Amino acid sequence: MSRPTPFPALLAALLCAALSGCLSTPKDAPAIYAPALATQADPAWPAVTWQLSIARPTAPRMMDSSRIAVSPAPGELQVYKGALWASAPGEMLEDGVLRALEDSGKIPAVARQGSGIGADYRLVMDIRHFEADYAGAATPSALVEVNAKLLHTIDQSVIGTRTIRQAVPADGTEVARVADAFGRALQATSREIAGWVLETGQAHERSHAPRR
């Protein structure tokens, strides 16, 4: 004869059922990765008095999605099965640069384009590469390549352009290790773009300052 289920155990079982399996996930649910974006400012960056807006970065359709792109051979682009980004690469890059500038304390105001701030300059970015690139090696590197342009909003002139390329080797072939390498590549890219923006904008301000 089976023994009756104790009330506390029965209550726990009922609560578990009410919570959709006690937070269990389906076996075929994709793993979702959100690389860390925090980065430290360089004390040598200039402190500026102007304001900046950041346009949403553009990217090829294959790359600017939640799928994690991988290039197992030159000219071949695939995606990791069962793995997704929490945010698209364009959004991650925008967030990374925005956070780097905000946390630097070197600029009075920086915001996404359309936020309503009176921006003196606008940053435009185009993602050229955002994939795990094997490049003939046994383990891939997180390849991030971005072309950045800084525009003076008064006359819409391009005052500077720069291409940043980071290739950070992953510690293994597992997707989690590849995602970690992307986090480091994004941090380095965001930091480099943030410093370049401050230096380029400040150089333009100095060269166009009214002479006394």
mmCIF file of C-alpha atoms in Angstrom:
data_model
loop_
_atom_site.group_PDB
_atom_site.id
_atom_site.type_symbol
_atom_site.label_atom_id
_atom_site.label_comp_id
_atom_site.label_asym_id
_atom_site.label_seq_id
_atom_site.Cartn_x
_atom_site.Cartn_y
_atom_site.Cartn_z
ATOM 1 C CA MET A 1 0.000 0.000 0.000
ATOM 2 C CA SER A 2 1.434 3.366 -1.039
ATOM 3 C CA ARG A 3 1.947 6.008 1.595
ATOM 4 C CA PRO A 4 0.070 9.323 1.227
ATOM 5 C CA THR A 5 2.042 12.295 0.020
ATOM 6 C CA PRO A 6 2.910 14.693 2.889
ATOM 7 C CA PHE A 7 1.063 17.999 2.625
ATOM 8 C CA PRO A 8 4.221 20.183 2.248
ATOM 9 C CA ALA A 9 5.445 18.020 -0.632
ATOM 10 C CA LEU A 10 2.009 18.091 -2.256
ATOM 11 C CA LEU A 11 1.871 21.888 -1.927
ATOM 12 C CA ALA A 12 5.324 22.214 -3.503
ATOM 13 C CA ALA A 13 4.254 20.001 -6.377
ATOM 14 C CA LEU A 14 1.150 22.096 -7.002
ATOM 15 C CA LEU A 15 3.162 25.340 -6.926
ATOM 16 C CA CYS A 16 5.698 23.837 -9.293
ATOM 17 C CA ALA A 17 2.955 22.979 -11.770
ATOM 18 C CA ALA A 18 1.480 26.473 -11.481
ATOM 19 C CA LEU A 19 4.891 28.000 -12.279
ATOM 20 C CA SER A 20 5.179 26.137 -15.578
ATOM 21 C CA GLY A 21 7.501 23.401 -14.444
ATOM 22 C CA CYS A 22 9.459 25.397 -11.860
ATOM 23 C CA LEU A 23 11.360 27.417 -14.471
ATOM 24 C CA SER A 24 12.373 24.370 -16.471
ATOM 25 C CA THR A 25 13.108 25.067 -20.130
ATOM 26 C CA PRO A 26 12.403 22.902 -23.178
ATOM 27 C CA LYS A 27 15.309 20.792 -24.312
ATOM 28 C CA ASP A 28 15.301 22.461 -27.733
ATOM 29 C CA ALA A 29 15.210 26.034 -26.363
ATOM 30 C CA PRO A 30 18.108 28.132 -27.769
ATOM 31 C CA ALA A 31 20.864 29.439 -25.526
ATOM 32 C CA ILE A 32 20.798 33.241 -25.373
ATOM 33 C CA TYR A 33 24.018 35.227 -24.945
ATOM 34 C CA ALA A 34 24.422 38.823 -23.790
ATOM 35 C CA PRO A 35 28.112 39.884 -23.907
ATOM 36 C CA ALA A 36 29.313 42.301 -21.230
ATOM 37 C CA LEU A 37 29.650 45.834 -22.622
ATOM 38 C CA ALA A 38 31.169 47.786 -19.721
ATOM 39 C CA THR A 39 34.479 49.438 -20.522
ATOM 40 C CA GLN A 40 36.841 51.863 -18.787
ATOM 41 C CA ALA A 41 37.590 55.306 -20.126
ATOM 42 C CA ASP A 42 41.102 56.485 -20.874
ATOM 43 C CA PRO A 43 42.036 59.383 -18.538
ATOM 44 C CA ALA A 44 43.835 60.957 -21.496
ATOM 45 C CA TRP A 45 40.594 61.440 -23.415
ATOM 46 C CA PRO A 46 39.758 65.151 -23.727
ATOM 47 C CA ALA A 47 36.860 66.624 -21.759
ATOM 48 C CA VAL A 48 34.496 68.335 -24.194
ATOM 49 C CA THR A 49 31.649 70.851 -23.964
ATOM 50 C CA TRP A 50 29.654 69.765 -27.034
ATOM 51 C CA GLN A 51 26.889 67.157 -27.312
ATOM 52 C CA LEU A 52 26.624 64.002 -29.417
ATOM 53 C CA SER A 53 23.873 61.869 -30.915
ATOM 54 C CA ILE A 54 24.461 58.282 -32.034
ATOM 55 C CA ALA A 55 22.635 56.883 -35.058
ATOM 56 C CA ARG A 56 21.604 53.221 -35.001
ATOM 57 C CA PRO A 57 24.470 51.312 -36.688
ATOM 58 C CA THR A 58 23.813 49.679 -40.033
ATOM 59 C CA ALA A 59 24.941 46.161 -40.950
ATOM 60 C CA PRO A 60 24.387 43.450 -43.566
ATOM 61 C CA ARG A 61 21.110 41.622 -42.950
ATOM 62 C CA MET A 62 22.887 38.333 -42.230
ATOM 63 C CA MET A 63 24.836 39.915 -39.377
ATOM 64 C CA ASP A 64 22.392 42.374 -37.837
ATOM 65 C CA SER A 65 20.081 39.723 -36.408
ATOM 66 C CA SER A 66 19.762 37.598 -33.314
ATOM 67 C CA ARG A 67 21.544 34.702 -35.033
ATOM 68 C CA ILE A 68 25.252 34.291 -34.218
ATOM 69 C CA ALA A 69 27.208 34.248 -37.466
ATOM 70 C CA VAL A 70 30.236 32.004 -37.987
ATOM 71 C CA SER A 71 32.631 31.737 -40.916
ATOM 72 C CA PRO A 72 34.106 28.194 -40.938
ATOM 73 C CA ALA A 73 36.000 28.895 -44.169
ATOM 74 C CA PRO A 74 36.855 32.003 -46.198
ATOM 75 C CA GLY A 75 33.813 33.238 -48.099
ATOM 76 C CA GLU A 76 31.424 30.948 -46.182
ATOM 77 C CA LEU A 77 28.960 32.286 -43.630
ATOM 78 C CA GLN A 78 26.729 30.149 -41.407
ATOM 79 C CA VAL A 79 25.010 30.519 -38.025
ATOM 80 C CA TYR A 80 25.389 28.582 -34.790
ATOM 81 C CA LYS A 81 22.488 26.210 -34.231
ATOM 82 C CA GLY A 82 20.561 26.680 -31.007
ATOM 83 C CA ALA A 83 22.259 29.954 -30.052
ATOM 84 C CA LEU A 84 21.007 33.545 -30.184
ATOM 85 C CA TRP A 85 22.132 37.024 -29.225
ATOM 86 C CA ALA A 86 19.981 38.772 -26.623
ATOM 87 C CA SER A 87 20.309 41.924 -28.775
ATOM 88 C CA ALA A 88 21.263 42.374 -32.406
ATOM 89 C CA PRO A 89 24.911 43.366 -33.058
ATOM 90 C CA GLY A 90 23.930 46.883 -34.121
ATOM 91 C CA GLU A 91 22.119 47.441 -30.852
ATOM 92 C CA MET A 92 25.019 45.991 -28.838
ATOM 93 C CA LEU A 93 27.525 48.277 -30.574
ATOM 94 C CA GLU A 94 25.316 51.334 -30.065
ATOM 95 C CA ASP A 95 24.866 50.475 -26.388
ATOM 96 C CA GLY A 96 28.602 49.862 -25.954
ATOM 97 C CA VAL A 97 29.685 53.198 -27.415
ATOM 98 C CA LEU A 98 26.924 55.071 -25.597
ATOM 99 C CA ARG A 99 27.866 53.518 -22.280
ATOM 100 C CA ALA A 100 31.590 54.151 -22.811
ATOM 101 C CA LEU A 101 30.951 57.849 -23.433
ATOM 102 C CA GLU A 102 28.413 58.241 -20.629
ATOM 103 C CA ASP A 103 30.628 56.524 -18.073
ATOM 104 C CA SER A 104 33.719 58.482 -19.149
ATOM 105 C CA GLY A 105 32.433 61.739 -17.666
ATOM 106 C CA LYS A 106 34.138 63.521 -20.562
ATOM 107 C CA ILE A 107 31.035 64.722 -22.407
ATOM 108 C CA PRO A 108 28.029 66.659 -21.044
ATOM 109 C CA ALA A 109 25.385 64.843 -23.104
ATOM 110 C CA VAL A 110 25.277 61.836 -25.424
ATOM 111 C CA ALA A 111 22.134 60.057 -26.567
ATOM 112 C CA ARG A 112 20.616 57.980 -29.311
ATOM 113 C CA GLN A 113 19.526 59.859 -32.412
ATOM 114 C CA GLY A 114 15.937 60.999 -32.072
ATOM 115 C CA SER A 115 16.141 61.462 -28.315
ATOM 116 C CA GLY A 116 15.622 65.196 -28.674
ATOM 117 C CA ILE A 117 18.952 66.523 -27.382
ATOM 118 C CA GLY A 118 20.520 69.409 -29.261
ATOM 119 C CA ALA A 119 23.493 67.502 -30.641
ATOM 120 C CA ASP A 120 26.461 69.334 -32.143
ATOM 121 C CA TYR A 121 27.849 66.144 -33.700
ATOM 122 C CA ARG A 122 26.411 62.843 -34.887
ATOM 123 C CA LEU A 123 28.147 59.473 -34.919
ATOM 124 C CA VAL A 124 27.284 57.121 -37.789
ATOM 125 C CA MET A 125 28.555 53.531 -37.755
ATOM 126 C CA ASP A 126 28.459 50.702 -40.282
ATOM 127 C CA ILE A 127 29.236 47.139 -39.171
ATOM 128 C CA ARG A 128 31.262 45.351 -41.831
ATOM 129 C CA HIS A 129 32.079 42.180 -39.908
ATOM 130 C CA PHE A 130 30.520 40.578 -36.864
ATOM 131 C CA GLU A 131 31.185 36.872 -37.046
ATOM 132 C CA ALA A 132 33.190 34.073 -35.479
ATOM 133 C CA ASP A 133 35.989 33.675 -38.022
ATOM 134 C CA TYR A 134 38.037 30.485 -38.144
ATOM 135 C CA ALA A 135 40.438 31.851 -40.792
ATOM 136 C CA GLY A 136 42.096 28.427 -41.081
ATOM 137 C CA ALA A 137 42.654 28.070 -37.323
ATOM 138 C CA ALA A 138 41.405 25.332 -34.990
ATOM 139 C CA THR A 139 39.448 27.853 -32.912
ATOM 140 C CA PRO A 140 37.655 30.975 -34.136
ATOM 141 C CA SER A 141 38.205 34.621 -33.359
ATOM 142 C CA ALA A 142 35.426 37.087 -32.687
ATOM 143 C CA LEU A 143 35.812 39.429 -35.644
ATOM 144 C CA VAL A 144 34.292 42.882 -35.304
ATOM 145 C CA GLU A 145 34.946 45.519 -37.958
ATOM 146 C CA VAL A 146 33.214 48.897 -37.900
ATOM 147 C CA ASN A 147 33.504 51.997 -40.043
ATOM 148 C CA ALA A 148 32.711 55.120 -38.034
ATOM 149 C CA LYS A 149 31.987 58.630 -39.320
ATOM 150 C CA LEU A 150 31.601 61.787 -37.245
ATOM 151 C CA LEU A 151 29.352 64.460 -38.717
ATOM 152 C CA HIS A 152 29.045 68.122 -37.782
ATOM 153 C CA THR A 153 25.275 68.576 -37.517
ATOM 154 C CA ILE A 154 25.207 72.261 -38.541
ATOM 155 C CA ASP A 155 26.384 71.636 -42.104
ATOM 156 C CA GLN A 156 26.212 67.790 -42.166
ATOM 157 C CA SER A 157 29.886 67.656 -43.120
ATOM 158 C CA VAL A 158 31.967 64.586 -42.320
ATOM 159 C CA ILE A 159 34.797 65.765 -40.087
ATOM 160 C CA GLY A 160 36.410 62.363 -39.589
ATOM 161 C CA THR A 161 36.178 58.720 -40.558
ATOM 162 C CA ARG A 162 37.878 55.648 -39.143
ATOM 163 C CA THR A 163 37.693 51.873 -39.516
ATOM 164 C CA ILE A 164 38.181 49.808 -36.369
ATOM 165 C CA ARG A 165 38.907 46.089 -36.581
ATOM 166 C CA GLN A 166 39.172 43.730 -33.621
ATOM 167 C CA ALA A 167 39.861 39.989 -33.880
ATOM 168 C CA VAL A 168 39.797 38.415 -30.405
ATOM 169 C CA PRO A 169 40.630 34.684 -30.238
ATOM 170 C CA ALA A 170 38.108 32.520 -28.415
ATOM 171 C CA ASP A 171 39.328 30.144 -25.700
ATOM 172 C CA GLY A 172 37.601 27.227 -27.443
ATOM 173 C CA THR A 173 35.031 26.265 -30.033
ATOM 174 C CA GLU A 174 32.047 26.203 -27.657
ATOM 175 C CA VAL A 175 29.515 28.941 -28.360
ATOM 176 C CA ALA A 176 29.758 30.266 -24.804
ATOM 177 C CA ARG A 177 33.514 30.816 -25.228
ATOM 178 C CA VAL A 178 32.944 32.453 -28.618
ATOM 179 C CA ALA A 179 30.333 34.770 -27.081
ATOM 180 C CA ASP A 180 32.827 35.729 -24.375
ATOM 181 C CA ALA A 181 35.361 36.641 -27.073
ATOM 182 C CA PHE A 182 32.720 38.814 -28.740
ATOM 183 C CA GLY A 183 32.227 40.609 -25.439
ATOM 184 C CA ARG A 184 35.921 41.470 -25.308
ATOM 185 C CA ALA A 185 35.940 42.526 -28.966
ATOM 186 C CA LEU A 186 32.914 44.763 -28.432
ATOM 187 C CA GLN A 187 34.455 46.353 -25.360
ATOM 188 C CA ALA A 188 37.667 47.150 -27.244
ATOM 189 C CA THR A 189 35.766 48.449 -30.279
ATOM 190 C CA SER A 190 33.432 50.631 -28.197
ATOM 191 C CA ARG A 191 36.340 52.068 -26.241
ATOM 192 C CA GLU A 192 38.328 52.869 -29.372
ATOM 193 C CA ILE A 193 35.361 54.537 -31.066
ATOM 194 C CA ALA A 194 34.499 56.569 -27.952
ATOM 195 C CA GLY A 195 38.047 57.902 -27.616
ATOM 196 C CA TRP A 196 38.267 58.673 -31.326
ATOM 197 C CA VAL A 197 34.967 60.577 -31.256
ATOM 198 C CA LEU A 198 36.077 62.775 -28.363
ATOM 199 C CA GLU A 199 39.468 63.508 -29.903
ATOM 200 C CA THR A 200 38.116 64.146 -33.414
ATOM 201 C CA GLY A 201 35.261 66.357 -32.277
ATOM 202 C CA GLN A 202 37.519 68.353 -29.993
ATOM 203 C CA ALA A 203 40.095 68.869 -32.763
ATOM 204 C CA HIS A 204 37.294 70.205 -34.989
ATOM 205 C CA GLU A 205 36.115 72.552 -32.240
ATOM 206 C CA ARG A 206 39.621 73.943 -31.753
ATOM 207 C CA SER A 207 40.189 74.476 -35.481
ATOM 208 C CA HIS A 208 36.861 76.283 -35.884
ATOM 209 C CA ALA A 209 36.945 78.346 -32.713
ATOM 210 C CA PRO A 210 36.527 82.088 -33.423
ATOM 211 C CA ARG A 211 39.837 83.938 -33.337
ATOM 212 C CA ARG A 212 40.182 86.847 -30.958
#
